[in-house]
């Protein structure tokens, strides 16, 4: 999934939860998260990207927004869930 498409999915998720369009996420936050989405797409698969989108969307409550650093922590958690390695699995 293209990182900008993942950011768009996050905007839709937040908008559906809040029953309104969140302009704040459509600007700097979505763009800040695109780097995280790109990394997850490179290291994982579509399911991993969607899990990050979902978890970020769940955290957009009561006017709070996850920082880019928090988004990276979420992504690392998704990528390591179930024993998914953080490396390419190359030789020692």
Short mmCIF file of C-alpha atoms in Angstrom, two decimals:
data_model
loop_
_atom_site.label_atom_id
_atom_site.label_comp_id
_atom_site.label_asym_id
_atom_site.label_seq_id
_atom_site.Cartn_x
_atom_site.Cartn_y
_atom_site.Cartn_z
CA UNK A 1 0.00 0.00 0.00
CA UNK A 2 1.24 3.43 -0.91
CA UNK A 3 2.02 5.50 2.22
CA UNK A 4 -0.25 8.34 1.05
CA UNK A 5 -3.08 5.80 0.64
CA UNK A 6 -2.47 4.60 4.20
CA UNK A 7 -2.62 8.20 5.42
CA UNK A 8 -5.90 8.63 3.54
CA UNK A 9 -7.26 5.48 5.20
CA UNK A 10 -6.33 6.94 8.57
CA UNK A 11 -8.18 10.17 7.74
CA UNK A 12 -11.27 8.15 6.79
CA UNK A 13 -11.05 6.08 9.98
CA UNK A 14 -10.79 9.17 12.17
CA UNK A 15 -13.59 10.92 10.30
CA UNK A 16 -15.92 7.92 10.67
CA UNK A 17 -15.21 7.63 14.41
CA UNK A 18 -15.74 11.33 15.07
CA UNK A 19 -18.49 11.65 12.45
CA UNK A 20 -16.60 14.64 11.08
CA UNK A 21 -13.61 15.35 8.86
CA UNK A 22 -10.46 16.06 10.86
CA UNK A 23 -8.51 18.71 8.96
CA UNK A 24 -5.65 18.55 11.43
CA UNK A 25 -4.76 14.98 10.48
CA UNK A 26 -5.08 15.82 6.80
CA UNK A 27 -2.12 18.16 7.10
CA UNK A 28 1.05 17.63 9.12
CA UNK A 29 0.08 14.49 11.00
CA UNK A 30 -0.86 12.45 7.95
CA UNK A 31 2.35 13.52 6.27
CA UNK A 32 4.40 12.74 9.37
CA UNK A 33 2.83 9.30 9.49
CA UNK A 34 3.60 8.61 5.82
CA UNK A 35 7.22 7.83 6.72
CA UNK A 36 6.01 5.32 9.29
CA UNK A 37 3.60 3.76 6.78
CA UNK A 38 6.40 3.52 4.22
CA UNK A 39 8.65 1.73 6.71
CA UNK A 40 5.89 -0.70 7.69
CA UNK A 41 5.14 -1.40 4.03
CA UNK A 42 8.84 -2.10 3.39
CA UNK A 43 9.32 -4.32 6.42
CA UNK A 44 5.90 -5.92 6.64
CA UNK A 45 2.82 -6.45 4.52
CA UNK A 46 -0.54 -4.83 3.82
CA UNK A 47 -2.02 -6.34 6.95
CA UNK A 48 0.70 -4.71 9.05
CA UNK A 49 0.02 -1.32 7.44
CA UNK A 50 -3.69 -1.65 8.11
CA UNK A 51 -3.02 -2.66 11.72
CA UNK A 52 -0.96 0.51 12.21
CA UNK A 53 -3.72 2.61 10.57
CA UNK A 54 -6.31 1.02 12.85
CA UNK A 55 -4.29 1.49 16.02
CA UNK A 56 -3.47 5.10 15.19
CA UNK A 57 -7.13 5.75 14.42
CA UNK A 58 -8.13 4.30 17.78
CA UNK A 59 -5.83 6.78 19.52
CA UNK A 60 -7.43 9.85 17.93
CA UNK A 61 -9.83 10.41 20.78
CA UNK A 62 -10.77 13.37 22.91
CA UNK A 63 -8.68 15.72 20.79
CA UNK A 64 -5.41 13.90 21.40
CA UNK A 65 -3.16 12.97 18.50
CA UNK A 66 -0.31 10.45 18.52
CA UNK A 67 3.03 12.04 17.72
CA UNK A 68 5.21 10.73 14.91
CA UNK A 69 7.39 9.06 17.59
CA UNK A 70 4.33 7.33 19.05
CA UNK A 71 3.32 6.22 15.56
CA UNK A 72 6.78 4.69 15.13
CA UNK A 73 6.39 2.84 18.45
CA UNK A 74 3.03 1.49 17.28
CA UNK A 75 4.60 0.38 14.00
CA UNK A 76 7.47 -1.34 15.80
CA UNK A 77 4.95 -3.15 18.00
CA UNK A 78 3.00 -4.32 14.97
CA UNK A 79 6.14 -5.45 13.16
CA UNK A 80 7.40 -7.42 16.15
CA UNK A 81 4.01 -8.93 17.08
CA UNK A 82 4.01 -12.66 16.71
CA UNK A 83 7.76 -12.79 16.39
CA UNK A 84 8.09 -10.86 13.13
CA UNK A 85 11.79 -9.97 12.96
CA UNK A 86 12.95 -6.38 12.85
CA UNK A 87 15.91 -7.33 10.63
CA UNK A 88 16.05 -8.78 7.15
CA UNK A 89 17.01 -12.19 8.56
CA UNK A 90 20.42 -12.14 6.94
CA UNK A 91 23.40 -14.12 8.08
CA UNK A 92 25.25 -13.14 11.25
#
